[in-house]
Amino acid sequence: QAQAGWLQHDFGHLSVFKKSSWNHIVHKFVIGHLKGASANWWNHRHFQHHAKPNIFKKDPDVNMLHIFVLGDTQPVEYGKKKLKYLPYNHQHEYFFLIFPPLLIPVYFQIQIISTMIRRRFWADLAWAISYYMRYFITYIPFYGVLGSLSLLTFVRFLESHWFVWVTQMNHIPMEIDCEKHRDWLSSQVAATCNIEQSFFNDWFTGHLNFQIEHHLFPTMPRHNFWR
C-alpha cells in the first residue's frame, strides 16, 4: 500500500507516460482500485501543496486544524491571541499519539469519502468501491468480516506512520510561514529539504528523499532525480 502510494504520486504528476491522458487513466486505477482513494481529491489537495508549500491557509499539508502549531510565527500568533485548543507545550509528546496513527485510517478516509460524495466524483467513487469489493471478496473467506476490517485498519495504521515519516521529514524542518509573495523558485527551495541518498532511502521514500528536485521539476520521472 505504501509503495502504491508513491506510484500513484508518479502518475498524478504525469511523470510516467508521455501522454497526459494515459497518466490520468492509470492514476485513477492505482489510487482508486489499488488504494480505495480518489484521484480528484488527491490532485486538488496535492497541487495546492506544490503551488504554495509550507504556507499557512494555502498548503493543506500544514493545515493542522488547531491540533499542532508549526513554524516560528504560528506559535507567536496563538500566544498573542491566547488560543489554547490543546496544551501546545506538549505537542512534541502527543504528536506520536495523534498524527501518525490517525492521519490515513481516520482523517484521510473521512475526507476522501465526504469529498467524493459532496463534489459528485462518481467515477472516483466507483473506483474506490471496486477496491473495497475486491478486498472483502479476497479476505472475508479467510478472516471473516470483522477480521478483514481489522486487517485493513491495521495495514492503514502502519502505512500512516510510514507516510507521515516521509512527508514530514522533508518539509517540516523548513520554513513554515504566511505568504511572503516570493518568486516561485525561492518559495520552493525555502520549504523543501533532501534526505541522504541510499538504496533503502530511495525505496522507502519513493525517491521523495530528493524533495528539492521533485518540487523544482514535479513532472520529472523519479529515477532521474539523482542526476
JSON list of C-alpha atoms in Angstrom, two decimals:
[
{"chain": "A", "resi": 1, "resn": "GLN", "atom": "CA", "xyz": [0.00, 0.00, 0.00]},
{"chain": "A", "resi": 2, "resn": "ALA", "atom": "CA", "xyz": [2.82, 2.41, 0.80]},
{"chain": "A", "resi": 3, "resn": "GLN", "atom": "CA", "xyz": [4.55, 1.70, -2.50]},
{"chain": "A", "resi": 4, "resn": "ALA", "atom": "CA", "xyz": [1.22, 2.05, -4.33]},
{"chain": "A", "resi": 5, "resn": "GLY", "atom": "CA", "xyz": [1.03, 5.47, -2.69]},
{"chain": "A", "resi": 6, "resn": "TRP", "atom": "CA", "xyz": [4.36, 6.52, -4.19]},
{"chain": "A", "resi": 7, "resn": "LEU", "atom": "CA", "xyz": [3.31, 5.01, -7.53]},
{"chain": "A", "resi": 8, "resn": "GLN", "atom": "CA", "xyz": [0.04, 6.96, -7.72]},
{"chain": "A", "resi": 9, "resn": "HIS", "atom": "CA", "xyz": [2.09, 10.05, -6.88]},
{"chain": "A", "resi": 10, "resn": "ASP", "atom": "CA", "xyz": [4.14, 9.42, -10.04]},
{"chain": "A", "resi": 11, "resn": "PHE", "atom": "CA", "xyz": [1.06, 9.08, -12.23]},
{"chain": "A", "resi": 12, "resn": "GLY", "atom": "CA", "xyz": [-0.59, 12.08, -10.57]},
{"chain": "A", "resi": 13, "resn": "HIS", "atom": "CA", "xyz": [2.40, 14.21, -11.58]},
{"chain": "A", "resi": 14, "resn": "LEU", "atom": "CA", "xyz": [2.22, 12.90, -15.17]},
{"chain": "A", "resi": 15, "resn": "SER", "atom": "CA", "xyz": [5.77, 11.58, -14.88]},
{"chain": "A", "resi": 16, "resn": "VAL", "atom": "CA", "xyz": [5.37, 8.03, -16.25]},
{"chain": "A", "resi": 17, "resn": "PHE", "atom": "CA", "xyz": [3.76, 8.10, -19.71]},
{"chain": "A", "resi": 18, "resn": "LYS", "atom": "CA", "xyz": [4.44, 10.65, -22.41]},
{"chain": "A", "resi": 19, "resn": "LYS", "atom": "CA", "xyz": [0.71, 11.20, -22.94]},
{"chain": "A", "resi": 20, "resn": "SER", "atom": "CA", "xyz": [-1.04, 13.01, -20.08]},
{"chain": "A", "resi": 21, "resn": "SER", "atom": "CA", "xyz": [-4.28, 11.10, -20.72]},
{"chain": "A", "resi": 22, "resn": "TRP", "atom": "CA", "xyz": [-2.55, 7.76, -20.05]},
{"chain": "A", "resi": 23, "resn": "ASN", "atom": "CA", "xyz": [-1.15, 9.06, -16.76]},
{"chain": "A", "resi": 24, "resn": "HIS", "atom": "CA", "xyz": [-4.62, 10.26, -15.71]},
{"chain": "A", "resi": 25, "resn": "ILE", "atom": "CA", "xyz": [-6.23, 6.90, -16.51]},
{"chain": "A", "resi": 26, "resn": "VAL", "atom": "CA", "xyz": [-3.66, 4.79, -14.69]},
{"chain": "A", "resi": 27, "resn": "HIS", "atom": "CA", "xyz": [-3.64, 7.26, -11.81]},
{"chain": "A", "resi": 28, "resn": "LYS", "atom": "CA", "xyz": [-7.35, 6.62, -11.26]},
{"chain": "A", "resi": 29, "resn": "PHE", "atom": "CA", "xyz": [-6.74, 2.88, -11.37]},
{"chain": "A", "resi": 30, "resn": "VAL", "atom": "CA", "xyz": [-3.83, 2.90, -8.91]},
{"chain": "A", "resi": 31, "resn": "ILE", "atom": "CA", "xyz": [-5.22, 5.33, -6.34]},
{"chain": "A", "resi": 32, "resn": "GLY", "atom": "CA", "xyz": [-8.81, 4.12, -6.79]},
{"chain": "A", "resi": 33, "resn": "HIS", "atom": "CA", "xyz": [-8.70, 0.38, -7.37]},
{"chain": "A", "resi": 34, "resn": "LEU", "atom": "CA", "xyz": [-5.44, -0.39, -5.55]},
{"chain": "A", "resi": 35, "resn": "LYS", "atom": "CA", "xyz": [-5.86, 2.05, -2.63]},
{"chain": "A", "resi": 36, "resn": "GLY", "atom": "CA", "xyz": [-9.57, 2.94, -2.37]},
{"chain": "A", "resi": 37, "resn": "ALA", "atom": "CA", "xyz": [-8.98, 6.70, -2.60]},
{"chain": "A", "resi": 38, "resn": "SER", "atom": "CA", "xyz": [-9.87, 9.50, -5.02]},
{"chain": "A", "resi": 39, "resn": "ALA", "atom": "CA", "xyz": [-7.67, 10.87, -7.81]},
{"chain": "A", "resi": 40, "resn": "ASN", "atom": "CA", "xyz": [-9.58, 14.18, -7.92]},
{"chain": "A", "resi": 41, "resn": "TRP", "atom": "CA", "xyz": [-9.29, 14.59, -4.14]},
{"chain": "A", "resi": 42, "resn": "TRP", "atom": "CA", "xyz": [-5.54, 13.92, -4.31]},
{"chain": "A", "resi": 43, "resn": "ASN", "atom": "CA", "xyz": [-4.98, 16.26, -7.26]},
{"chain": "A", "resi": 44, "resn": "HIS", "atom": "CA", "xyz": [-6.87, 19.13, -5.64]},
{"chain": "A", "resi": 45, "resn": "ARG", "atom": "CA", "xyz": [-5.01, 18.74, -2.35]},
{"chain": "A", "resi": 46, "resn": "HIS", "atom": "CA", "xyz": [-1.54, 17.95, -3.65]},
{"chain": "A", "resi": 47, "resn": "PHE", "atom": "CA", "xyz": [-1.38, 20.64, -6.34]},
{"chain": "A", "resi": 48, "resn": "GLN", "atom": "CA", "xyz": [-2.18, 23.27, -3.71]},
{"chain": "A", "resi": 49, "resn": "HIS", "atom": "CA", "xyz": [0.76, 21.93, -1.73]},
{"chain": "A", "resi": 50, "resn": "HIS", "atom": "CA", "xyz": [3.10, 22.24, -4.73]},
{"chain": "A", "resi": 51, "resn": "ALA", "atom": "CA", "xyz": [1.89, 25.73, -5.58]},
{"chain": "A", "resi": 52, "resn": "LYS", "atom": "CA", "xyz": [2.35, 27.12, -2.05]},
{"chain": "A", "resi": 53, "resn": "PRO", "atom": "CA", "xyz": [4.42, 24.69, 0.05]},
{"chain": "A", "resi": 54, "resn": "ASN", "atom": "CA", "xyz": [4.53, 25.34, 3.81]},
{"chain": "A", "resi": 55, "resn": "ILE", "atom": "CA", "xyz": [2.35, 28.46, 3.53]},
{"chain": "A", "resi": 56, "resn": "PHE", "atom": "CA", "xyz": [-0.45, 28.74, 6.09]},
{"chain": "A", "resi": 57, "resn": "LYS", "atom": "CA", "xyz": [-4.03, 28.70, 4.72]},
{"chain": "A", "resi": 58, "resn": "LYS", "atom": "CA", "xyz": [-2.73, 27.80, 1.25]},
{"chain": "A", "resi": 59, "resn": "ASP", "atom": "CA", "xyz": [-0.91, 24.50, 1.75]},
{"chain": "A", "resi": 60, "resn": "PRO", "atom": "CA", "xyz": [-3.31, 21.85, 3.11]},
{"chain": "A", "resi": 61, "resn": "ASP", "atom": "CA", "xyz": [-0.35, 19.79, 4.34]},
{"chain": "A", "resi": 62, "resn": "VAL", "atom": "CA", "xyz": [0.35, 22.35, 7.09]},
{"chain": "A", "resi": 63, "resn": "ASN", "atom": "CA", "xyz": [-3.31, 22.85, 7.98]},
{"chain": "A", "resi": 64, "resn": "MET", "atom": "CA", "xyz": [-3.28, 21.08, 11.35]},
{"chain": "A", "resi": 65, "resn": "LEU", "atom": "CA", "xyz": [-6.79, 22.19, 12.45]},
{"chain": "A", "resi": 66, "resn": "HIS", "atom": "CA", "xyz": [-5.55, 23.76, 15.71]},
{"chain": "A", "resi": 67, "resn": "ILE", "atom": "CA", "xyz": [-4.07, 20.41, 16.79]},
{"chain": "A", "resi": 68, "resn": "PHE", "atom": "CA", "xyz": [-0.44, 21.44, 16.25]},
{"chain": "A", "resi": 69, "resn": "VAL", "atom": "CA", "xyz": [1.27, 24.81, 15.90]},
{"chain": "A", "resi": 70, "resn": "LEU", "atom": "CA", "xyz": [4.10, 24.91, 13.37]},
{"chain": "A", "resi": 71, "resn": "GLY", "atom": "CA", "xyz": [6.99, 27.11, 12.38]},
{"chain": "A", "resi": 72, "resn": "ASP", "atom": "CA", "xyz": [8.20, 30.27, 14.09]},
{"chain": "A", "resi": 73, "resn": "THR", "atom": "CA", "xyz": [5.26, 32.64, 13.57]},
{"chain": "A", "resi": 74, "resn": "GLN", "atom": "CA", "xyz": [2.21, 30.48, 14.31]},
{"chain": "A", "resi": 75, "resn": "PRO", "atom": "CA", "xyz": [3.16, 29.79, 17.96]},
{"chain": "A", "resi": 76, "resn": "VAL", "atom": "CA", "xyz": [3.61, 33.56, 18.50]},
{"chain": "A", "resi": 77, "resn": "GLU", "atom": "CA", "xyz": [0.24, 34.26, 16.87]},
{"chain": "A", "resi": 78, "resn": "TYR", "atom": "CA", "xyz": [-1.50, 31.65, 19.03]},
{"chain": "A", "resi": 79, "resn": "GLY", "atom": "CA", "xyz": [0.23, 33.06, 22.12]},
{"chain": "A", "resi": 80, "resn": "LYS", "atom": "CA", "xyz": [-0.87, 36.63, 21.42]},
{"chain": "A", "resi": 81, "resn": "LYS", "atom": "CA", "xyz": [-4.46, 35.57, 20.73]},
{"chain": "A", "resi": 82, "resn": "LYS", "atom": "CA", "xyz": [-4.38, 33.15, 23.68]},
{"chain": "A", "resi": 83, "resn": "LEU", "atom": "CA", "xyz": [-5.67, 30.30, 21.51]},
{"chain": "A", "resi": 84, "resn": "LYS", "atom": "CA", "xyz": [-5.39, 27.16, 23.63]},
{"chain": "A", "resi": 85, "resn": "TYR", "atom": "CA", "xyz": [-7.21, 24.30, 21.95]},
{"chain": "A", "resi": 86, "resn": "LEU", "atom": "CA", "xyz": [-4.59, 21.88, 23.28]},
{"chain": "A", "resi": 87, "resn": "PRO", "atom": "CA", "xyz": [-1.52, 22.06, 25.54]},
{"chain": "A", "resi": 88, "resn": "TYR", "atom": "CA", "xyz": [0.88, 23.02, 22.76]},
{"chain": "A", "resi": 89, "resn": "ASN", "atom": "CA", "xyz": [3.89, 22.96, 25.05]},
{"chain": "A", "resi": 90, "resn": "HIS", "atom": "CA", "xyz": [3.43, 19.17, 24.99]},
{"chain": "A", "resi": 91, "resn": "GLN", "atom": "CA", "xyz": [2.71, 18.78, 21.27]},
{"chain": "A", "resi": 92, "resn": "HIS", "atom": "CA", "xyz": [6.05, 17.03, 20.72]},
{"chain": "A", "resi": 93, "resn": "GLU", "atom": "CA", "xyz": [4.74, 14.31, 23.05]},
{"chain": "A", "resi": 94, "resn": "TYR", "atom": "CA", "xyz": [1.17, 13.89, 21.80]},
{"chain": "A", "resi": 95, "resn": "PHE", "atom": "CA", "xyz": [2.21, 14.18, 18.12]},
{"chain": "A", "resi": 96, "resn": "PHE", "atom": "CA", "xyz": [3.08, 10.47, 18.06]},
{"chain": "A", "resi": 97, "resn": "LEU", "atom": "CA", "xyz": [-0.28, 9.53, 19.59]},
{"chain": "A", "resi": 98, "resn": "ILE", "atom": "CA", "xyz": [-2.46, 11.60, 17.26]},
{"chain": "A", "resi": 99, "resn": "PHE", "atom": "CA", "xyz": [-0.90, 12.37, 13.89]},
{"chain": "A", "resi": 100, "resn": "PRO", "atom": "CA", "xyz": [0.91, 9.25, 12.56]},
{"chain": "A", "resi": 101, "resn": "PRO", "atom": "CA", "xyz": [-1.66, 6.64, 13.69]},
{"chain": "A", "resi": 102, "resn": "LEU", "atom": "CA", "xyz": [-4.81, 8.58, 12.72]},
{"chain": "A", "resi": 103, "resn": "LEU", "atom": "CA", "xyz": [-3.96, 10.50, 9.54]},
{"chain": "A", "resi": 104, "resn": "ILE", "atom": "CA", "xyz": [-4.74, 7.82, 6.93]},
{"chain": "A", "resi": 105, "resn": "PRO", "atom": "CA", "xyz": [-7.13, 5.47, 8.81]},
{"chain": "A", "resi": 106, "resn": "VAL", "atom": "CA", "xyz": [-9.35, 8.27, 10.16]},
{"chain": "A", "resi": 107, "resn": "TYR", "atom": "CA", "xyz": [-8.80, 11.80, 8.82]},
{"chain": "A", "resi": 108, "resn": "PHE", "atom": "CA", "xyz": [-7.99, 11.00, 5.19]},
{"chain": "A", "resi": 109, "resn": "GLN", "atom": "CA", "xyz": [-10.70, 8.34, 4.95]},
{"chain": "A", "resi": 110, "resn": "ILE", "atom": "CA", "xyz": [-13.41, 10.68, 6.21]},
{"chain": "A", "resi": 111, "resn": "GLN", "atom": "CA", "xyz": [-12.18, 13.49, 3.95]},
{"chain": "A", "resi": 112, "resn": "ILE", "atom": "CA", "xyz": [-11.93, 11.27, 0.86]},
{"chain": "A", "resi": 113, "resn": "ILE", "atom": "CA", "xyz": [-15.39, 9.73, 1.18]},
{"chain": "A", "resi": 114, "resn": "SER", "atom": "CA", "xyz": [-17.10, 13.04, 2.02]},
{"chain": "A", "resi": 115, "resn": "THR", "atom": "CA", "xyz": [-15.30, 14.81, -0.85]},
{"chain": "A", "resi": 116, "resn": "MET", "atom": "CA", "xyz": [-16.30, 12.19, -3.44]},
{"chain": "A", "resi": 117, "resn": "ILE", "atom": "CA", "xyz": [-19.95, 12.40, -2.38]},
{"chain": "A", "resi": 118, "resn": "ARG", "atom": "CA", "xyz": [-20.14, 16.15, -1.83]},
{"chain": "A", "resi": 119, "resn": "ARG", "atom": "CA", "xyz": [-18.40, 17.05, -5.10]},
{"chain": "A", "resi": 120, "resn": "ARG", "atom": "CA", "xyz": [-20.01, 14.19, -7.02]},
{"chain": "A", "resi": 121, "resn": "PHE", "atom": "CA", "xyz": [-16.82, 12.47, -8.11]},
{"chain": "A", "resi": 122, "resn": "TRP", "atom": "CA", "xyz": [-18.83, 9.43, -9.15]},
{"chain": "A", "resi": 123, "resn": "ALA", "atom": "CA", "xyz": [-16.08, 7.87, -11.28]},
{"chain": "A", "resi": 124, "resn": "ASP", "atom": "CA", "xyz": [-13.66, 8.08, -8.35]},
{"chain": "A", "resi": 125, "resn": "LEU", "atom": "CA", "xyz": [-16.31, 6.63, -6.06]},
{"chain": "A", "resi": 126, "resn": "ALA", "atom": "CA", "xyz": [-16.81, 3.70, -8.43]},
{"chain": "A", "resi": 127, "resn": "TRP", "atom": "CA", "xyz": [-13.05, 3.01, -8.44]},
{"chain": "A", "resi": 128, "resn": "ALA", "atom": "CA", "xyz": [-12.98, 3.16, -4.63]},
{"chain": "A", "resi": 129, "resn": "ILE", "atom": "CA", "xyz": [-15.95, 0.78, -4.36]},
{"chain": "A", "resi": 130, "resn": "SER", "atom": "CA", "xyz": [-14.12, -1.64, -6.68]},
{"chain": "A", "resi": 131, "resn": "TYR", "atom": "CA", "xyz": [-11.20, -1.61, -4.22]},
{"chain": "A", "resi": 132, "resn": "TYR", "atom": "CA", "xyz": [-13.39, -2.49, -1.24]},
{"chain": "A", "resi": 133, "resn": "MET", "atom": "CA", "xyz": [-15.27, -5.15, -3.20]},
{"chain": "A", "resi": 134, "resn": "ARG", "atom": "CA", "xyz": [-12.03, -6.80, -4.29]},
{"chain": "A", "resi": 135, "resn": "TYR", "atom": "CA", "xyz": [-10.57, -6.55, -0.80]},
{"chain": "A", "resi": 136, "resn": "PHE", "atom": "CA", "xyz": [-13.51, -8.09, 1.05]},
{"chain": "A", "resi": 137, "resn": "ILE", "atom": "CA", "xyz": [-14.11, -10.80, -1.56]},
{"chain": "A", "resi": 138, "resn": "THR", "atom": "CA", "xyz": [-10.45, -11.78, -1.12]},
{"chain": "A", "resi": 139, "resn": "TYR", "atom": "CA", "xyz": [-10.18, -11.69, 2.68]},
{"chain": "A", "resi": 140, "resn": "ILE", "atom": "CA", "xyz": [-13.61, -12.45, 4.16]},
{"chain": "A", "resi": 141, "resn": "PRO", "atom": "CA", "xyz": [-13.28, -16.20, 3.35]},
{"chain": "A", "resi": 142, "resn": "PHE", "atom": "CA", "xyz": [-10.06, -16.26, 5.39]},
{"chain": "A", "resi": 143, "resn": "TYR", "atom": "CA", "xyz": [-10.72, -13.83, 8.26]},
{"chain": "A", "resi": 144, "resn": "GLY", "atom": "CA", "xyz": [-14.46, -13.04, 8.27]},
{"chain": "A", "resi": 145, "resn": "VAL", "atom": "CA", "xyz": [-15.93, -9.54, 8.16]},
{"chain": "A", "resi": 146, "resn": "LEU", "atom": "CA", "xyz": [-14.53, -8.34, 11.48]},
{"chain": "A", "resi": 147, "resn": "GLY", "atom": "CA", "xyz": [-11.11, -9.85, 10.84]},
{"chain": "A", "resi": 148, "resn": "SER", "atom": "CA", "xyz": [-10.94, -8.30, 7.37]},
{"chain": "A", "resi": 149, "resn": "LEU", "atom": "CA", "xyz": [-11.87, -4.87, 8.76]},
{"chain": "A", "resi": 150, "resn": "SER", "atom": "CA", "xyz": [-9.24, -5.28, 11.48]},
{"chain": "A", "resi": 151, "resn": "LEU", "atom": "CA", "xyz": [-6.58, -6.20, 8.92]},
{"chain": "A", "resi": 152, "resn": "LEU", "atom": "CA", "xyz": [-7.49, -3.23, 6.72]},
{"chain": "A", "resi": 153, "resn": "THR", "atom": "CA", "xyz": [-7.34, -0.85, 9.68]},
{"chain": "A", "resi": 154, "resn": "PHE", "atom": "CA", "xyz": [-4.01, -2.29, 10.86]},
{"chain": "A", "resi": 155, "resn": "VAL", "atom": "CA", "xyz": [-2.45, -2.00, 7.39]},
{"chain": "A", "resi": 156, "resn": "ARG", "atom": "CA", "xyz": [-3.56, 1.62, 7.12]},
{"chain": "A", "resi": 157, "resn": "PHE", "atom": "CA", "xyz": [-2.31, 2.26, 10.65]},
{"chain": "A", "resi": 158, "resn": "LEU", "atom": "CA", "xyz": [1.17, 1.08, 9.61]},
{"chain": "A", "resi": 159, "resn": "GLU", "atom": "CA", "xyz": [1.01, 2.88, 6.27]},
{"chain": "A", "resi": 160, "resn": "SER", "atom": "CA", "xyz": [0.02, 6.10, 8.03]},
{"chain": "A", "resi": 161, "resn": "HIS", "atom": "CA", "xyz": [3.19, 6.04, 10.15]},
{"chain": "A", "resi": 162, "resn": "TRP", "atom": "CA", "xyz": [5.25, 5.34, 7.02]},
{"chain": "A", "resi": 163, "resn": "PHE", "atom": "CA", "xyz": [3.56, 8.17, 5.09]},
{"chain": "A", "resi": 164, "resn": "VAL", "atom": "CA", "xyz": [3.87, 10.71, 7.90]},
{"chain": "A", "resi": 165, "resn": "TRP", "atom": "CA", "xyz": [7.54, 9.88, 8.46]},
{"chain": "A", "resi": 166, "resn": "VAL", "atom": "CA", "xyz": [8.38, 10.51, 4.80]},
{"chain": "A", "resi": 167, "resn": "THR", "atom": "CA", "xyz": [6.21, 13.58, 4.18]},
{"chain": "A", "resi": 168, "resn": "GLN", "atom": "CA", "xyz": [7.14, 15.38, 7.40]},
{"chain": "A", "resi": 169, "resn": "MET", "atom": "CA", "xyz": [10.91, 14.90, 7.33]},
{"chain": "A", "resi": 170, "resn": "ASN", "atom": "CA", "xyz": [11.44, 16.78, 4.06]},
{"chain": "A", "resi": 171, "resn": "HIS", "atom": "CA", "xyz": [9.12, 19.75, 4.74]},
{"chain": "A", "resi": 172, "resn": "ILE", "atom": "CA", "xyz": [8.51, 20.35, 8.44]},
{"chain": "A", "resi": 173, "resn": "PRO", "atom": "CA", "xyz": [12.18, 21.17, 9.29]},
{"chain": "A", "resi": 174, "resn": "MET", "atom": "CA", "xyz": [12.00, 24.03, 6.79]},
{"chain": "A", "resi": 175, "resn": "GLU", "atom": "CA", "xyz": [10.36, 27.44, 6.97]},
{"chain": "A", "resi": 176, "resn": "ILE", "atom": "CA", "xyz": [6.61, 27.39, 7.65]},
{"chain": "A", "resi": 177, "resn": "ASP", "atom": "CA", "xyz": [5.02, 30.82, 7.50]},
{"chain": "A", "resi": 178, "resn": "CYS", "atom": "CA", "xyz": [2.36, 33.06, 6.00]},
{"chain": "A", "resi": 179, "resn": "GLU", "atom": "CA", "xyz": [2.51, 34.14, 2.37]},
{"chain": "A", "resi": 180, "resn": "LYS", "atom": "CA", "xyz": [5.64, 36.20, 1.68]},
{"chain": "A", "resi": 181, "resn": "HIS", "atom": "CA", "xyz": [4.99, 36.66, -2.06]},
{"chain": "A", "resi": 182, "resn": "ARG", "atom": "CA", "xyz": [8.37, 35.29, -3.05]},
{"chain": "A", "resi": 183, "resn": "ASP", "atom": "CA", "xyz": [9.24, 34.23, -6.57]},
{"chain": "A", "resi": 184, "resn": "TRP", "atom": "CA", "xyz": [8.32, 30.61, -7.30]},
{"chain": "A", "resi": 185, "resn": "LEU", "atom": "CA", "xyz": [11.86, 29.21, -7.17]},
{"chain": "A", "resi": 186, "resn": "SER", "atom": "CA", "xyz": [12.65, 30.77, -3.79]},
{"chain": "A", "resi": 187, "resn": "SER", "atom": "CA", "xyz": [9.36, 29.63, -2.28]},
{"chain": "A", "resi": 188, "resn": "GLN", "atom": "CA", "xyz": [10.00, 26.03, -3.34]},
{"chain": "A", "resi": 189, "resn": "VAL", "atom": "CA", "xyz": [13.58, 25.90, -2.02]},
{"chain": "A", "resi": 190, "resn": "ALA", "atom": "CA", "xyz": [12.65, 27.56, 1.29]},
{"chain": "A", "resi": 191, "resn": "ALA", "atom": "CA", "xyz": [10.08, 24.82, 2.01]},
{"chain": "A", "resi": 192, "resn": "THR", "atom": "CA", "xyz": [11.93, 21.66, 0.96]},
{"chain": "A", "resi": 193, "resn": "CYS", "atom": "CA", "xyz": [14.97, 19.69, 2.04]},
{"chain": "A", "resi": 194, "resn": "ASN", "atom": "CA", "xyz": [16.59, 16.47, 0.90]},
{"chain": "A", "resi": 195, "resn": "ILE", "atom": "CA", "xyz": [17.38, 13.31, 2.83]},
{"chain": "A", "resi": 196, "resn": "GLU", "atom": "CA", "xyz": [20.59, 11.33, 2.34]},
{"chain": "A", "resi": 197, "resn": "GLN", "atom": "CA", "xyz": [20.53, 9.16, -0.76]},
{"chain": "A", "resi": 198, "resn": "SER", "atom": "CA", "xyz": [20.79, 5.39, -0.40]},
{"chain": "A", "resi": 199, "resn": "PHE", "atom": "CA", "xyz": [19.14, 2.37, -1.96]},
{"chain": "A", "resi": 200, "resn": "PHE", "atom": "CA", "xyz": [16.94, 1.95, 1.13]},
{"chain": "A", "resi": 201, "resn": "ASN", "atom": "CA", "xyz": [16.03, 5.65, 1.38]},
{"chain": "A", "resi": 202, "resn": "ASP", "atom": "CA", "xyz": [15.14, 5.77, -2.33]},
{"chain": "A", "resi": 203, "resn": "TRP", "atom": "CA", "xyz": [12.82, 2.78, -1.91]},
{"chain": "A", "resi": 204, "resn": "PHE", "atom": "CA", "xyz": [11.38, 3.78, 1.47]},
{"chain": "A", "resi": 205, "resn": "THR", "atom": "CA", "xyz": [10.52, 7.33, 0.37]},
{"chain": "A", "resi": 206, "resn": "GLY", "atom": "CA", "xyz": [9.54, 6.66, -3.24]},
{"chain": "A", "resi": 207, "resn": "HIS", "atom": "CA", "xyz": [12.53, 8.88, -4.15]},
{"chain": "A", "resi": 208, "resn": "LEU", "atom": "CA", "xyz": [10.96, 11.76, -2.21]},
{"chain": "A", "resi": 209, "resn": "ASN", "atom": "CA", "xyz": [14.24, 11.99, -0.33]},
{"chain": "A", "resi": 210, "resn": "PHE", "atom": "CA", "xyz": [15.03, 14.20, -3.36]},
{"chain": "A", "resi": 211, "resn": "GLN", "atom": "CA", "xyz": [12.29, 16.62, -2.33]},
{"chain": "A", "resi": 212, "resn": "ILE", "atom": "CA", "xyz": [14.02, 19.73, -3.67]},
{"chain": "A", "resi": 213, "resn": "GLU", "atom": "CA", "xyz": [14.39, 18.23, -7.15]},
{"chain": "A", "resi": 214, "resn": "HIS", "atom": "CA", "xyz": [10.81, 16.94, -7.04]},
{"chain": "A", "resi": 215, "resn": "HIS", "atom": "CA", "xyz": [9.40, 20.39, -6.24]},
{"chain": "A", "resi": 216, "resn": "LEU", "atom": "CA", "xyz": [11.51, 22.12, -8.86]},
{"chain": "A", "resi": 217, "resn": "PHE", "atom": "CA", "xyz": [10.76, 19.52, -11.56]},
{"chain": "A", "resi": 218, "resn": "PRO", "atom": "CA", "xyz": [7.48, 17.82, -10.50]},
{"chain": "A", "resi": 219, "resn": "THR", "atom": "CA", "xyz": [6.94, 16.03, -13.82]},
{"chain": "A", "resi": 220, "resn": "MET", "atom": "CA", "xyz": [10.44, 14.52, -13.88]},
{"chain": "A", "resi": 221, "resn": "PRO", "atom": "CA", "xyz": [10.49, 10.70, -13.52]},
{"chain": "A", "resi": 222, "resn": "ARG", "atom": "CA", "xyz": [11.70, 9.98, -10.01]},
{"chain": "A", "resi": 223, "resn": "HIS", "atom": "CA", "xyz": [14.59, 7.72, -11.00]},
{"chain": "A", "resi": 224, "resn": "ASN", "atom": "CA", "xyz": [16.24, 10.76, -12.63]},
{"chain": "A", "resi": 225, "resn": "PHE", "atom": "CA", "xyz": [16.20, 12.98, -9.53]},
{"chain": "A", "resi": 226, "resn": "TRP", "atom": "CA", "xyz": [19.69, 11.94, -8.52]},
{"chain": "A", "resi": 227, "resn": "ARG", "atom": "CA", "xyz": [21.10, 13.26, -11.79]}
]
